[in-house]
């Protein structure tokens, strides 16, 4: 059975239908790429799966349990977390404290253990140097890694990464992708959202494409890039 | 019995007009600047005293004092914004509560020292005049006051939607930075907005003088009612002040008839509380929700 | 863990210990002044614990002083319970009401939470005034029992010390990180597993419990009160201003803010009976305009002392 399965997710904002019955399926140990133009509903899909939004209809099953309608913190404790597209560190806290919160609440660790774990994770994502700095004072690239570190601290089985690579330099992207691969090698399942294809294609074992709230393609990266509808969605009809 | 109910409905609607008037000022200030003005009722009190003293000192008819309180309170509001309120625009909301509470303490207690706590009344030749039909009575003063209130709220609405200044205010309330970038002097817009809100509130003060007594402590209850009206109608949504004002006026008046004035206030507050839980954006769902 | 937090605690404890000697030293006037100061430190600490740390501005905290005072007073009057037994029951009553109120209300944000709590406190006051069969209404109640002056001093000192201690503990343990995360970004907090609603509710109820006990004690110390005395919005506002003056979301903020404001009030009240509320108003306006970070925060900034930071 899949680790995470979303079935027929519908979500509308007033008259605007952001998701029109989307299915998503993530196997254990897999990296799934989700691509789609801006406004195609990627963030909304993530929010519906993590309880930040309530889908109008459809179910979300995680680890064999129906988590539809669960509050966000409970979904997090069950092992499913997401990084936000717009990074939102706790600005008044240090980098370490940011990660600490994840260990304390997401994983239920005691303070001492959570602190040790936070240091390990910061080491792993390459933020150890910045541990004592206020989260408000670090660069955007570091904030993106902090976002990931905070999620890792909750001890997840799957992480949904919402454009965690946006705005990074090619070198930073390469580093981040290497990190994601190593996390995946340790058994973590990932869903990676980007609106640029290339970054995702290299790291994903399987890719699904969203357009106007519909899944228009799914399969191995090489097959998806060749799909006529995908090219249309990304480049406009004249290129197809 | 049915006359009694109709009479209390009429009283409620007439009262609702005044509520709408000064709540529109409260809502305007909140909508544009995000400032909850706890000294709001005190501005109303100042307008009321201005009218009282012009009536007593100069023998001016209360309705003739309206332009003076409009201008006087506009100036005061403009200054308040320029000297202090501008410090809390964009700061956490608690700063504006505290600042304006400090202003409430200053204004109401200065008034207390200057004018004592004695309630004062204004009685004119036409104070008792009323329309009577079908066993119902409608005091002329309240009717005229109601019409003036509606007129001013309407004028405010037009001003906001069909004038240069109104457009600048709208633009600023939607996005301060964008407004600044497109050449709007945001500080001035805020001062104008606060002045405008204070002016119509002072006007409401001058109007209530005609049918109730005036004392330095009268302000805070009006602030509280403005809270309720604005929450009912939707924070920052101008026509909501009218809807909220009328609802609150009628509910208050009917509850007073059925129970006692005290219960009526208690019920009003519970209504407000439930309203916040049920529809924080107001009955029409058009207010600002953070 | 070292530095600021622990230093604050020791400073606080030292201050409390020094205060313990004071009543023995001076005339009764000072005993009364200190008693009142500790009462307010207690209240401000309660307010700060919930609102200072989470950023949820409760404008109806006076509901809980009122409920505390009336629960204790009526238990003494109607059932003849001894005063000291009614105090924890008053806290319990306030806590239960806070649970019922907080459950829905703590889902509101910003100005809406402030207005809702305010409305509720006002409504409760009116109910208390109108329901004279139960509460004697606007006439007020006279409390048949009273403790010795010195007992109030010790009880308030003890409660204030306890609350400062609780705040210190919260600041340095899991709960404090949760509260601060909520303050910074509630949704991000939920995303990393913080059960935001539960934590807010726990803190709100705890805070109300202590406010209720303090209200009950103060009611008996006053000996006679009306709904308007114990539900008064000015009580709430004072808690808010004290926390703000001293620095919201800090362990010692309420201690500094409450001592300062109460001393100023006492000083001005004795000399400028007519003008002292005007002056208090002017001080508040002045602090917001010139020292927006509170007395301690602004001084710290002026002197370039950074708050104790732990890695
Ligand atoms: N809270 C919201 N209210 C109204 N519309 C929204 C909201 N969130 C997203 N949308 C709309 O839903 C559509 C999908 O948005 P989103 O999921 O953010 O797309 P993506 O992440 O793929 O760029 C967009 O048209 C967006 O404007
Ligand atoms: Mg997105």
Short mmCIF file of C-alpha atoms in Angstrom, two decimals, chain B residues 75-183:
data_model
loop_
_atom_site.label_atom_id
_atom_site.label_comp_id
_atom_site.label_asym_id
_atom_site.label_seq_id
_atom_site.Cartn_x
_atom_site.Cartn_y
_atom_site.Cartn_z
CA UNK B 75 -8.84 69.64 13.47
CA UNK B 76 -8.46 67.72 16.72
CA UNK B 77 -8.47 64.37 14.93
CA UNK B 78 -5.95 65.60 12.39
CA UNK B 79 -3.64 66.71 15.20
CA UNK B 80 -4.07 63.51 17.20
CA UNK B 81 -2.97 61.51 14.20
CA UNK B 82 -0.07 63.78 13.41
CA UNK B 83 1.24 63.95 16.96
CA UNK B 84 0.71 60.44 18.25
CA UNK B 85 -1.43 57.94 16.36
CA UNK B 86 0.95 57.81 13.42
CA UNK B 87 3.41 56.05 15.72
CA UNK B 88 1.18 53.00 16.02
CA UNK B 89 0.03 52.60 12.41
CA UNK B 90 1.39 49.26 11.28
CA UNK B 91 2.55 48.36 14.81
CA UNK B 92 0.96 45.40 16.64
CA UNK B 93 -2.68 46.27 17.37
CA UNK B 94 -2.12 46.33 21.11
CA UNK B 95 -0.11 49.54 20.71
CA UNK B 96 -3.10 51.32 19.26
CA UNK B 97 -5.42 50.03 21.99
CA UNK B 98 -3.11 51.28 24.67
CA UNK B 99 -2.31 54.59 23.06
CA UNK B 100 -5.93 55.45 22.44
CA UNK B 101 -6.84 54.24 25.91
CA UNK B 102 -4.30 56.72 27.27
CA UNK B 103 -6.00 59.38 25.19
CA UNK B 104 -9.35 58.32 26.55
CA UNK B 105 -8.05 58.77 30.09
CA UNK B 106 -6.64 62.20 29.25
CA UNK B 107 -9.65 63.56 27.41
CA UNK B 108 -12.36 62.25 29.70
CA UNK B 109 -10.56 63.25 32.90
CA UNK B 110 -9.60 66.68 31.65
CA UNK B 111 -13.25 67.15 30.76
CA UNK B 112 -14.16 65.96 34.24
CA UNK B 113 -11.88 68.50 35.86
CA UNK B 114 -13.04 71.30 33.59
CA UNK B 115 -16.76 70.64 33.54
CA UNK B 116 -17.48 68.42 36.60
CA UNK B 117 -19.49 65.23 36.47
CA UNK B 118 -22.87 66.99 36.60
CA UNK B 119 -25.11 65.97 33.73
CA UNK B 120 -26.26 68.94 31.65
CA UNK B 121 -29.21 69.25 29.33
CA UNK B 122 -30.08 71.42 26.38
CA UNK B 123 -33.74 72.33 26.14
CA UNK B 124 -35.00 74.23 23.12
CA UNK B 125 -38.41 75.58 22.26
CA UNK B 126 -39.06 72.60 20.01
CA UNK B 127 -37.66 69.93 22.35
CA UNK B 128 -41.04 68.38 23.10
CA UNK B 129 -42.51 68.65 19.60
CA UNK B 130 -43.47 65.39 18.00
CA UNK B 131 -45.47 63.71 15.29
CA UNK B 132 -48.36 61.68 16.62
CA UNK B 133 -50.32 59.15 14.58
CA UNK B 134 -52.03 55.82 15.26
CA UNK B 135 -51.08 56.08 18.90
CA UNK B 136 -47.41 56.33 18.01
CA UNK B 137 -45.14 59.28 18.73
CA UNK B 138 -42.08 60.35 16.80
CA UNK B 139 -40.18 63.30 18.29
CA UNK B 140 -39.21 65.75 15.58
CA UNK B 141 -35.70 66.09 16.94
CA UNK B 142 -35.02 62.40 16.68
CA UNK B 143 -36.47 62.24 13.21
CA UNK B 144 -34.35 65.14 11.98
CA UNK B 145 -31.28 63.72 13.71
CA UNK B 146 -31.91 60.40 12.04
CA UNK B 147 -32.20 62.00 8.63
CA UNK B 148 -29.06 64.06 9.13
CA UNK B 149 -27.19 60.91 10.22
CA UNK B 150 -28.28 59.03 7.13
CA UNK B 151 -27.34 61.99 4.99
CA UNK B 152 -23.86 62.23 6.48
CA UNK B 153 -23.19 58.49 6.22
CA UNK B 154 -24.31 58.67 2.60
CA UNK B 155 -22.11 61.69 1.96
CA UNK B 156 -19.17 59.89 3.52
CA UNK B 157 -19.77 56.94 1.25
CA UNK B 158 -19.86 59.18 -1.81
CA UNK B 159 -16.75 61.01 -0.65
CA UNK B 160 -14.87 57.74 -0.29
CA UNK B 161 -15.92 56.36 -3.64
CA UNK B 162 -16.20 59.36 -5.91
CA UNK B 163 -13.57 61.90 -4.96
CA UNK B 164 -9.85 62.30 -5.39
CA UNK B 165 -9.33 62.23 -1.64
CA UNK B 166 -11.58 59.21 -1.30
CA UNK B 167 -9.63 57.31 -3.89
CA UNK B 168 -6.38 58.14 -2.14
CA UNK B 169 -7.87 56.86 1.13
CA UNK B 170 -9.09 53.67 -0.54
CA UNK B 171 -5.76 53.06 -2.20
CA UNK B 172 -3.90 53.57 1.05
CA UNK B 173 -6.16 51.24 2.98
CA UNK B 174 -5.67 48.50 0.41
CA UNK B 175 -1.91 48.65 0.18
CA UNK B 176 0.09 51.26 1.99
CA UNK B 177 3.34 50.61 0.16
CA UNK B 178 1.75 50.62 -3.28
CA UNK B 179 0.01 53.88 -2.42
CA UNK B 180 3.28 55.40 -1.29
CA UNK B 181 5.01 54.27 -4.47
CA UNK B 182 2.29 55.77 -6.65
CA UNK B 183 2.90 59.17 -5.09
#
